[in-house]
Short mmCIF file of the C-alpha atoms (twelve columns), coordinates in Angstrom:
data_MODEL
# 
_entry.id   MODEL 
# 
loop_
_atom_site.group_PDB 
_atom_site.id 
_atom_site.type_symbol 
_atom_site.label_atom_id 
_atom_site.label_alt_id 
_atom_site.label_comp_id 
_atom_site.label_asym_id 
_atom_site.label_seq_id 
_atom_site.Cartn_x 
_atom_site.Cartn_y 
_atom_site.Cartn_z 
_atom_site.pdbx_PDB_model_num 
ATOM 1   C CA . ILE A 1   -47.882 2.276   7.808   1 
ATOM 2   C CA . GLY A 2   -46.316 0.372   10.751  1 
ATOM 3   C CA . THR A 3   -49.355 -1.087  13.290  1 
ATOM 4   C CA . GLY A 4   -47.191 -1.841  16.350  1 
ATOM 5   C CA . LEU A 5   -47.082 0.418   19.324  1 
ATOM 6   C CA . ILE A 6   -46.333 3.616   18.271  1 
ATOM 7   C CA . GLY A 7   -48.726 3.541   14.788  1 
ATOM 8   C CA . GLY A 8   -51.145 1.268   16.363  1 
ATOM 9   C CA . SER A 9   -51.815 3.435   19.899  1 
ATOM 10  C CA . LEU A 10  -52.436 6.360   17.179  1 
ATOM 11  C CA . CYS A 11  -54.842 4.182   15.350  1 
ATOM 12  C CA . LEU A 12  -57.049 3.541   18.430  1 
ATOM 13  C CA . SER A 13  -56.813 7.022   19.796  1 
ATOM 14  C CA . LEU A 14  -57.747 8.518   16.792  1 
ATOM 15  C CA . LYS A 15  -60.772 6.352   16.747  1 
ATOM 16  C CA . LYS A 16  -61.596 7.168   20.545  1 
ATOM 17  C CA . SER A 17  -61.078 10.713  19.864  1 
ATOM 18  C CA . ALA A 18  -63.672 10.140  16.478  1 
ATOM 19  C CA . SER A 19  -60.822 11.905  14.467  1 
ATOM 20  C CA . VAL A 20  -61.498 9.394   11.520  1 
ATOM 21  C CA . ASN A 21  -63.760 8.146   9.420   1 
ATOM 22  C CA . SER A 22  -61.116 4.960   7.921   1 
ATOM 23  C CA . ILE A 23  -57.949 3.437   8.564   1 
ATOM 24  C CA . ILE A 24  -56.350 1.671   6.089   1 
ATOM 25  C CA . GLY A 25  -53.173 -0.020  7.638   1 
ATOM 26  C CA . ALA A 26  -50.313 -0.896  5.557   1 
ATOM 27  C CA . GLY A 27  -47.023 -2.959  6.366   1 
ATOM 28  C CA . ARG A 28  -44.993 -6.404  4.840   1 
ATOM 29  C CA . SER A 29  -46.652 -8.897  7.327   1 
ATOM 30  C CA . GLU A 30  -50.001 -9.865  6.851   1 
ATOM 31  C CA . LYS A 31  -50.081 -11.913 9.619   1 
ATOM 32  C CA . THR A 32  -49.715 -8.456  11.632  1 
ATOM 33  C CA . LEU A 33  -52.098 -6.793  10.046  1 
ATOM 34  C CA . LYS A 34  -54.239 -9.409  10.554  1 
ATOM 35  C CA . LYS A 35  -54.056 -9.033  14.133  1 
ATOM 36  C CA . ALA A 36  -53.945 -5.251  14.152  1 
ATOM 37  C CA . GLN A 37  -57.541 -5.605  12.379  1 
ATOM 38  C CA . GLN A 38  -58.868 -8.485  15.129  1 
ATOM 39  C CA . LEU A 39  -58.010 -5.831  17.787  1 
ATOM 40  C CA . ASN A 40  -59.798 -2.992  16.095  1 
ATOM 41  C CA . ILE A 41  -56.956 -0.880  15.448  1 
ATOM 42  C CA . ILE A 42  -57.430 -0.467  11.812  1 
ATOM 43  C CA . ASP A 43  -60.411 -1.152  9.689   1 
ATOM 44  C CA . SER A 44  -58.836 -2.815  6.914   1 
ATOM 45  C CA . TYR A 45  -55.411 -3.476  5.145   1 
ATOM 46  C CA . LYS A 46  -53.167 -3.981  2.242   1 
ATOM 47  C CA . THR A 47  -49.427 -4.984  1.735   1 
ATOM 48  C CA . ASP A 48  -48.758 -3.238  -0.825  1 
ATOM 49  C CA . ILE A 49  -47.688 0.001   0.642   1 
ATOM 50  C CA . SER A 50  -48.415 2.297   -3.118  1 
ATOM 51  C CA . GLU A 51  -51.778 0.767   -3.160  1 
ATOM 52  C CA . ALA A 52  -52.647 1.655   0.600   1 
ATOM 53  C CA . VAL A 53  -51.794 5.050   0.221   1 
ATOM 54  C CA . LYS A 54  -53.617 5.976   -3.249  1 
ATOM 55  C CA . ASP A 55  -56.980 7.680   -1.386  1 
ATOM 56  C CA . ALA A 56  -55.440 8.450   1.577   1 
ATOM 57  C CA . ASP A 57  -55.962 11.883  3.048   1 
ATOM 58  C CA . LEU A 58  -53.129 11.754  5.582   1 
ATOM 59  C CA . ILE A 59  -50.180 9.313   5.527   1 
ATOM 60  C CA . PHE A 60  -48.480 8.401   9.179   1 
ATOM 61  C CA . VAL A 61  -45.055 6.505   8.691   1 
ATOM 62  C CA . SER A 62  -44.265 4.188   12.087  1 
ATOM 63  C CA . VAL A 63  -41.528 2.072   10.378  1 
ATOM 64  C CA . PRO A 64  -37.556 1.887   11.624  1 
ATOM 65  C CA . LEU A 65  -35.392 4.241   10.450  1 
ATOM 66  C CA . GLY A 66  -33.526 1.485   8.272   1 
ATOM 67  C CA . ALA A 67  -36.706 0.800   6.744   1 
ATOM 68  C CA . MET A 68  -38.019 4.766   5.672   1 
ATOM 69  C CA . GLU A 69  -36.419 5.126   2.409   1 
ATOM 70  C CA . SER A 70  -38.432 1.795   1.262   1 
ATOM 71  C CA . VAL A 71  -41.779 2.984   2.429   1 
ATOM 72  C CA . PHE A 72  -41.026 6.335   0.815   1 
ATOM 73  C CA . GLU A 73  -40.711 5.285   -2.628  1 
ATOM 74  C CA . LYS A 74  -43.719 2.899   -2.189  1 
ATOM 75  C CA . ILE A 75  -45.223 5.803   -0.881  1 
ATOM 76  C CA . ALA A 76  -44.171 8.248   -3.398  1 
ATOM 77  C CA . ALA A 77  -44.978 5.516   -6.356  1 
ATOM 78  C CA . GLY A 78  -48.485 4.974   -4.779  1 
ATOM 79  C CA . LEU A 79  -49.316 8.754   -4.767  1 
ATOM 80  C CA . LYS A 80  -47.651 9.371   -8.050  1 
ATOM 81  C CA . LYS A 81  -50.350 6.868   -9.965  1 
ATOM 82  C CA . SER A 82  -53.317 7.246   -8.454  1 
ATOM 83  C CA . GLY A 83  -52.338 11.609  -8.706  1 
ATOM 84  C CA . ASN A 84  -53.184 12.099  -5.227  1 
ATOM 85  C CA . GLY A 85  -51.052 15.276  -4.687  1 
ATOM 86  C CA . LYS A 86  -53.128 16.684  -1.759  1 
ATOM 87  C CA . ALA A 87  -52.517 14.155  1.277   1 
ATOM 88  C CA . VAL A 88  -50.203 14.869  4.104   1 
ATOM 89  C CA . ILE A 89  -47.461 12.825  5.071   1 
ATOM 90  C CA . THR A 90  -45.256 12.789  8.512   1 
ATOM 91  C CA . ASP A 91  -43.430 10.468  10.921  1 
ATOM 92  C CA . ALA A 92  -42.679 8.928   14.170  1 
ATOM 93  C CA . GLY A 93  -39.193 8.407   13.470  1 
ATOM 94  C CA . SER A 94  -36.521 9.876   15.709  1 
ATOM 95  C CA . SER A 95  -33.839 10.874  13.421  1 
ATOM 96  C CA . LYS A 96  -35.238 14.201  12.371  1 
ATOM 97  C CA . GLN A 97  -32.667 15.092  9.759   1 
ATOM 98  C CA . GLN A 98  -31.789 11.873  8.018   1 
ATOM 99  C CA . VAL A 99  -35.907 11.455  7.801   1 
ATOM 100 C CA . GLN A 100 -36.475 15.176  6.198   1 
ATOM 101 C CA . GLN A 101 -33.381 14.503  3.807   1 
ATOM 102 C CA . LEU A 102 -35.322 10.825  2.324   1 
ATOM 103 C CA . ALA A 103 -38.783 12.947  2.244   1 
ATOM 104 C CA . ASP A 104 -37.171 15.487  0.091   1 
ATOM 105 C CA . LYS A 105 -35.407 13.152  -1.990  1 
ATOM 106 C CA . ILE A 106 -38.155 11.028  -2.580  1 
ATOM 107 C CA . PHE A 107 -41.417 13.192  -2.477  1 
ATOM 108 C CA . SER A 108 -39.616 15.979  -4.730  1 
ATOM 109 C CA . ASP A 109 -39.597 13.535  -7.391  1 
ATOM 110 C CA . VAL A 110 -43.089 13.150  -7.520  1 
ATOM 111 C CA . SER A 111 -44.491 16.886  -8.103  1 
ATOM 112 C CA . ALA A 112 -43.319 16.588  -11.432 1 
ATOM 113 C CA . ASP A 113 -46.736 14.850  -11.761 1 
ATOM 114 C CA . ILE A 114 -49.311 15.538  -9.529  1 
ATOM 115 C CA . SER A 115 -50.370 19.008  -8.490  1 
ATOM 116 C CA . ALA A 116 -48.397 19.345  -5.185  1 
ATOM 117 C CA . ASP A 117 -45.048 18.737  -4.184  1 
ATOM 118 C CA . GLU A 118 -45.139 16.432  -1.542  1 
ATOM 119 C CA . SER A 119 -42.226 17.160  0.043   1 
ATOM 120 C CA . LYS A 120 -44.118 20.628  1.120   1 
ATOM 121 C CA . ARG A 121 -46.621 18.308  2.428   1 
ATOM 122 C CA . PHE A 122 -44.019 16.226  4.360   1 
ATOM 123 C CA . VAL A 123 -44.381 17.359  8.302   1 
ATOM 124 C CA . ALA A 124 -41.421 15.320  10.257  1 
ATOM 125 C CA . GLY A 125 -42.347 14.508  13.490  1 
ATOM 126 C CA . HIS A 126 -41.334 12.381  16.792  1 
ATOM 127 C CA . PRO A 127 -43.743 11.545  19.899  1 
ATOM 128 C CA . ILE A 128 -42.436 11.412  22.906  1 
ATOM 129 C CA . ALA A 129 -43.925 8.320   24.264  1 
ATOM 130 C CA . GLY A 130 -44.016 4.260   23.992  1 
ATOM 131 C CA . THR A 131 -42.996 1.193   26.478  1 
ATOM 132 C CA . GLU A 132 -40.789 -1.746  26.315  1 
ATOM 133 C CA . ASN A 133 -43.816 -3.574  24.427  1 
ATOM 134 C CA . SER A 134 -43.928 -3.647  20.669  1 
ATOM 135 C CA . GLY A 135 -46.694 -5.313  18.179  1 
ATOM 136 C CA . PRO A 136 -50.271 -4.603  17.763  1 
ATOM 137 C CA . GLU A 137 -51.114 -6.293  21.166  1 
ATOM 138 C CA . ALA A 138 -49.219 -3.785  22.713  1 
ATOM 139 C CA . ALA A 139 -51.081 -0.894  21.486  1 
ATOM 140 C CA . PHE A 140 -53.275 1.289   23.881  1 
ATOM 141 C CA . ALA A 141 -55.644 4.384   23.248  1 
ATOM 142 C CA . ASP A 142 -53.461 6.750   26.127  1 
ATOM 143 C CA . LEU A 143 -50.538 6.673   24.921  1 
ATOM 144 C CA . TYR A 144 -49.836 9.947   23.358  1 
ATOM 145 C CA . LYS A 145 -52.441 11.843  26.441  1 
ATOM 146 C CA . GLU A 146 -49.872 14.381  27.634  1 
ATOM 147 C CA . ARG A 147 -47.451 13.107  26.045  1 
ATOM 148 C CA . ARG A 148 -44.872 15.426  24.039  1 
ATOM 149 C CA . VAL A 149 -44.760 15.597  20.170  1 
ATOM 150 C CA . ILE A 150 -42.364 17.492  17.955  1 
ATOM 151 C CA . LEU A 151 -43.210 18.670  14.853  1 
ATOM 152 C CA . THR A 152 -39.760 19.693  12.732  1 
ATOM 153 C CA . PRO A 153 -41.104 21.098  9.673   1 
ATOM 154 C CA . THR A 154 -38.969 23.123  7.528   1 
ATOM 155 C CA . ALA A 155 -39.408 26.506  5.887   1 
ATOM 156 C CA . ASN A 156 -40.875 25.164  2.728   1 
ATOM 157 C CA . THR A 157 -43.532 22.781  4.565   1 
ATOM 158 C CA . ASP A 158 -46.915 23.641  3.764   1 
ATOM 159 C CA . SER A 159 -48.907 25.459  6.612   1 
ATOM 160 C CA . ASP A 160 -52.127 23.705  5.918   1 
ATOM 161 C CA . ALA A 161 -49.981 20.428  6.516   1 
ATOM 162 C CA . ILE A 162 -48.356 21.720  9.952   1 
ATOM 163 C CA . GLN A 163 -52.236 22.334  10.502  1 
ATOM 164 C CA . LEU A 164 -53.112 19.472  10.031  1 
ATOM 165 C CA . VAL A 165 -50.585 17.117  12.095  1 
ATOM 166 C CA . THR A 166 -50.692 19.527  14.984  1 
ATOM 167 C CA . GLU A 167 -55.071 18.885  15.216  1 
ATOM 168 C CA . LEU A 168 -53.884 15.453  14.957  1 
ATOM 169 C CA . TRP A 169 -51.885 14.708  17.674  1 
ATOM 170 C CA . GLN A 170 -53.937 17.351  19.516  1 
ATOM 171 C CA . SER A 171 -56.881 15.038  19.244  1 
ATOM 172 C CA . VAL A 172 -55.495 12.049  20.806  1 
ATOM 173 C CA . GLY A 173 -53.983 14.319  23.759  1 
ATOM 174 C CA . ALA A 174 -50.601 15.291  22.728  1 
ATOM 175 C CA . GLU A 175 -48.788 18.343  23.237  1 
ATOM 176 C CA . VAL A 176 -47.344 19.558  19.944  1 
ATOM 177 C CA . GLU A 177 -44.218 21.494  19.907  1 
# 
Protein backbone atom coordinates (compact mmCIF):
# COMPACT_ATOMS: atom_id res chain seq x y z
CA ILE A 1 0.00 0.00 0.00
CA GLY A 2 1.82 3.03 -1.36
CA THR A 3 3.77 2.66 -4.60
CA GLY A 4 6.14 5.62 -4.38
CA LEU A 5 9.89 5.56 -3.77
CA ILE A 6 9.82 3.34 -0.67
CA GLY A 7 6.99 0.95 -1.55
CA GLY A 8 7.76 0.92 -5.26
CA SER A 9 11.43 0.19 -4.69
CA LEU A 10 10.55 -2.75 -2.46
CA CYS A 11 8.24 -4.10 -5.16
CA LEU A 12 10.94 -3.78 -7.83
CA SER A 13 13.50 -5.41 -5.50
CA LEU A 14 11.20 -8.33 -4.74
CA LYS A 15 10.52 -8.86 -8.44
CA LYS A 16 14.24 -8.69 -9.23
CA SER A 17 14.99 -11.32 -6.59
CA ALA A 18 12.04 -13.48 -7.75
CA SER A 19 10.73 -13.52 -4.20
CA VAL A 20 7.07 -12.94 -5.06
CA ASN A 21 4.45 -14.37 -7.38
CA SER A 22 2.23 -11.32 -7.68
CA ILE A 23 2.11 -7.77 -6.35
CA ILE A 24 -1.16 -5.92 -5.98
CA GLY A 25 -0.69 -2.20 -5.48
CA ALA A 26 -3.17 -0.18 -3.48
CA GLY A 27 -3.57 3.48 -2.76
CA ARG A 28 -5.87 6.43 -3.12
CA SER A 29 -4.66 7.75 -6.50
CA GLU A 30 -5.61 5.66 -9.52
CA LYS A 31 -3.30 7.83 -11.64
CA THR A 32 -0.32 6.90 -9.44
CA LEU A 33 -1.31 3.23 -9.41
CA LYS A 34 -1.62 3.17 -13.21
CA LYS A 35 1.85 4.74 -13.46
CA ALA A 36 3.25 2.10 -11.09
CA GLN A 37 1.71 -0.64 -13.22
CA GLN A 38 3.11 0.90 -16.43
CA LEU A 39 6.56 0.93 -14.80
CA ASN A 40 6.16 -2.78 -13.90
CA ILE A 41 6.35 -1.97 -10.18
CA ILE A 42 3.05 -3.74 -9.54
CA ASP A 43 1.17 -6.41 -11.47
CA SER A 44 -2.31 -5.08 -10.77
CA TYR A 45 -3.95 -2.53 -8.51
CA LYS A 46 -7.02 -1.66 -6.52
CA THR A 47 -8.05 1.70 -5.14
CA ASP A 48 -10.07 -0.05 -2.44
CA ILE A 49 -7.52 -1.11 0.18
CA SER A 50 -10.00 -3.48 1.86
CA GLU A 51 -10.38 -5.34 -1.45
CA ALA A 52 -6.65 -5.33 -2.19
CA VAL A 53 -5.70 -7.13 1.04
CA LYS A 54 -8.39 -9.83 1.04
CA ASP A 55 -6.13 -12.65 -0.15
CA ALA A 56 -2.74 -11.18 0.72
CA ASP A 57 0.01 -13.20 2.33
CA LEU A 58 2.00 -10.10 3.21
CA ILE A 59 0.92 -6.46 3.37
CA PHE A 60 3.53 -3.68 3.20
CA VAL A 61 2.32 -0.23 4.24
CA SER A 62 4.31 2.69 2.91
CA VAL A 63 2.21 5.77 3.52
CA PRO A 64 2.74 8.98 5.52
CA LEU A 65 2.28 8.57 9.28
CA GLY A 66 -0.83 10.74 9.19
CA ALA A 67 -2.51 8.20 6.90
CA MET A 68 -1.58 5.08 8.89
CA GLU A 69 -4.70 4.92 11.05
CA SER A 70 -7.06 5.15 8.10
CA VAL A 71 -5.05 2.62 6.09
CA PHE A 72 -4.87 0.19 9.03
CA GLU A 73 -8.66 0.46 9.47
CA LYS A 74 -9.17 -0.39 5.79
CA ILE A 75 -6.77 -3.34 6.06
CA ALA A 76 -8.58 -4.61 9.15
CA ALA A 77 -11.95 -4.32 7.40
CA GLY A 78 -10.65 -6.30 4.41
CA LEU A 79 -9.13 -9.03 6.56
CA LYS A 80 -12.23 -9.28 8.72
CA LYS A 81 -14.53 -9.49 5.70
CA SER A 82 -12.43 -12.17 4.00
CA GLY A 83 -11.54 -14.17 7.11
CA ASN A 84 -7.85 -13.94 6.18
CA GLY A 85 -6.15 -14.30 9.54
CA LYS A 86 -2.82 -15.37 8.12
CA ALA A 87 -1.64 -12.17 6.46
CA VAL A 88 1.53 -10.63 7.86
CA ILE A 89 1.53 -6.84 7.97
CA THR A 90 4.60 -4.62 8.11
CA ASP A 91 5.33 -0.97 7.46
CA ALA A 92 7.98 1.58 6.60
CA GLY A 93 6.87 4.34 8.96
CA SER A 94 9.48 6.30 10.86
CA SER A 95 7.68 6.46 14.24
CA LYS A 96 7.53 2.95 15.60
CA GLN A 97 5.76 3.63 18.90
CA GLN A 98 2.88 5.50 17.25
CA VAL A 99 2.52 2.90 14.49
CA GLN A 100 2.67 -0.04 16.93
CA GLN A 101 0.02 1.54 19.14
CA LEU A 102 -2.26 1.96 16.12
CA ALA A 103 -1.62 -1.63 15.02
CA ASP A 104 -2.39 -2.97 18.50
CA LYS A 105 -5.60 -0.97 18.70
CA ILE A 106 -6.92 -1.63 15.21
CA PHE A 107 -5.77 -5.15 14.40
CA SER A 108 -6.62 -6.69 17.77
CA ASP A 109 -10.27 -5.79 17.06
CA VAL A 110 -10.14 -8.06 14.00
CA SER A 111 -9.17 -11.14 16.01
CA ALA A 112 -12.65 -11.88 17.30
CA ASP A 113 -13.77 -12.83 13.81
CA ILE A 114 -10.71 -14.55 12.35
CA SER A 115 -8.39 -17.28 13.50
CA ALA A 116 -5.29 -15.23 14.33
CA ASP A 117 -4.82 -11.99 16.22
CA GLU A 118 -3.53 -9.69 13.49
CA SER A 119 -1.84 -7.42 16.03
CA LYS A 120 0.50 -10.38 16.68
CA ARG A 121 1.18 -10.66 12.93
CA PHE A 122 2.16 -6.99 12.60
CA VAL A 123 5.92 -6.45 12.45
CA ALA A 124 6.87 -2.80 12.72
CA GLY A 125 9.82 -1.89 10.52
CA HIS A 126 11.82 1.04 9.28
CA PRO A 127 14.15 0.87 6.28
CA ILE A 128 17.00 3.35 6.56
CA ALA A 129 16.96 4.28 2.89
CA GLY A 130 15.58 6.88 0.56
CA THR A 131 16.38 9.73 -1.77
CA GLU A 132 15.12 13.26 -2.25
CA ASN A 133 12.79 12.01 -4.99
CA SER A 134 9.27 10.65 -4.62
CA GLY A 135 6.57 8.83 -6.57
CA PRO A 136 6.70 5.65 -8.62
CA GLU A 137 9.10 7.20 -11.12
CA ALA A 138 11.68 7.50 -8.33
CA ALA A 139 11.53 3.78 -7.40
CA PHE A 140 14.53 1.59 -8.17
CA ALA A 141 15.34 -2.04 -7.41
CA ASP A 142 18.63 -1.52 -5.54
CA LEU A 143 17.42 1.04 -2.97
CA TYR A 144 17.70 -1.43 -0.09
CA LYS A 145 20.88 -3.22 -1.12
CA GLU A 146 23.32 -3.13 1.81
CA ARG A 147 21.02 -0.74 3.70
CA ARG A 148 19.80 -1.28 7.24
CA VAL A 149 16.23 -2.15 8.07
CA ILE A 150 15.25 -2.01 11.70
CA LEU A 151 12.44 -4.29 12.86
CA THR A 152 10.79 -3.54 16.19
CA PRO A 153 8.54 -6.47 17.09
CA THR A 154 6.92 -6.58 20.50
CA ALA A 155 7.06 -9.47 22.96
CA ASN A 156 3.69 -10.59 21.53
CA THR A 157 4.72 -10.55 17.87
CA ASP A 158 4.36 -13.93 16.19
CA SER A 159 7.81 -15.46 15.55
CA ASP A 160 6.77 -16.75 12.10
CA ALA A 161 5.73 -13.21 11.13
CA ILE A 162 9.10 -11.84 12.27
CA GLN A 163 10.87 -14.55 10.26
CA LEU A 164 8.85 -13.79 7.11
CA VAL A 165 9.53 -10.04 7.30
CA THR A 166 13.22 -10.66 8.03
CA GLU A 167 13.48 -12.94 4.97
CA LEU A 168 11.61 -10.40 2.86
CA TRP A 169 14.18 -7.69 3.59
CA GLN A 170 17.14 -10.05 3.30
CA SER A 171 15.92 -11.20 -0.12
CA VAL A 172 16.37 -7.63 -1.41
CA GLY A 173 19.88 -7.29 0.05
CA ALA A 174 19.04 -5.38 3.23
CA GLU A 175 20.78 -5.89 6.56
CA VAL A 176 18.10 -6.55 9.18
CA GLU A 177 18.39 -5.53 12.79
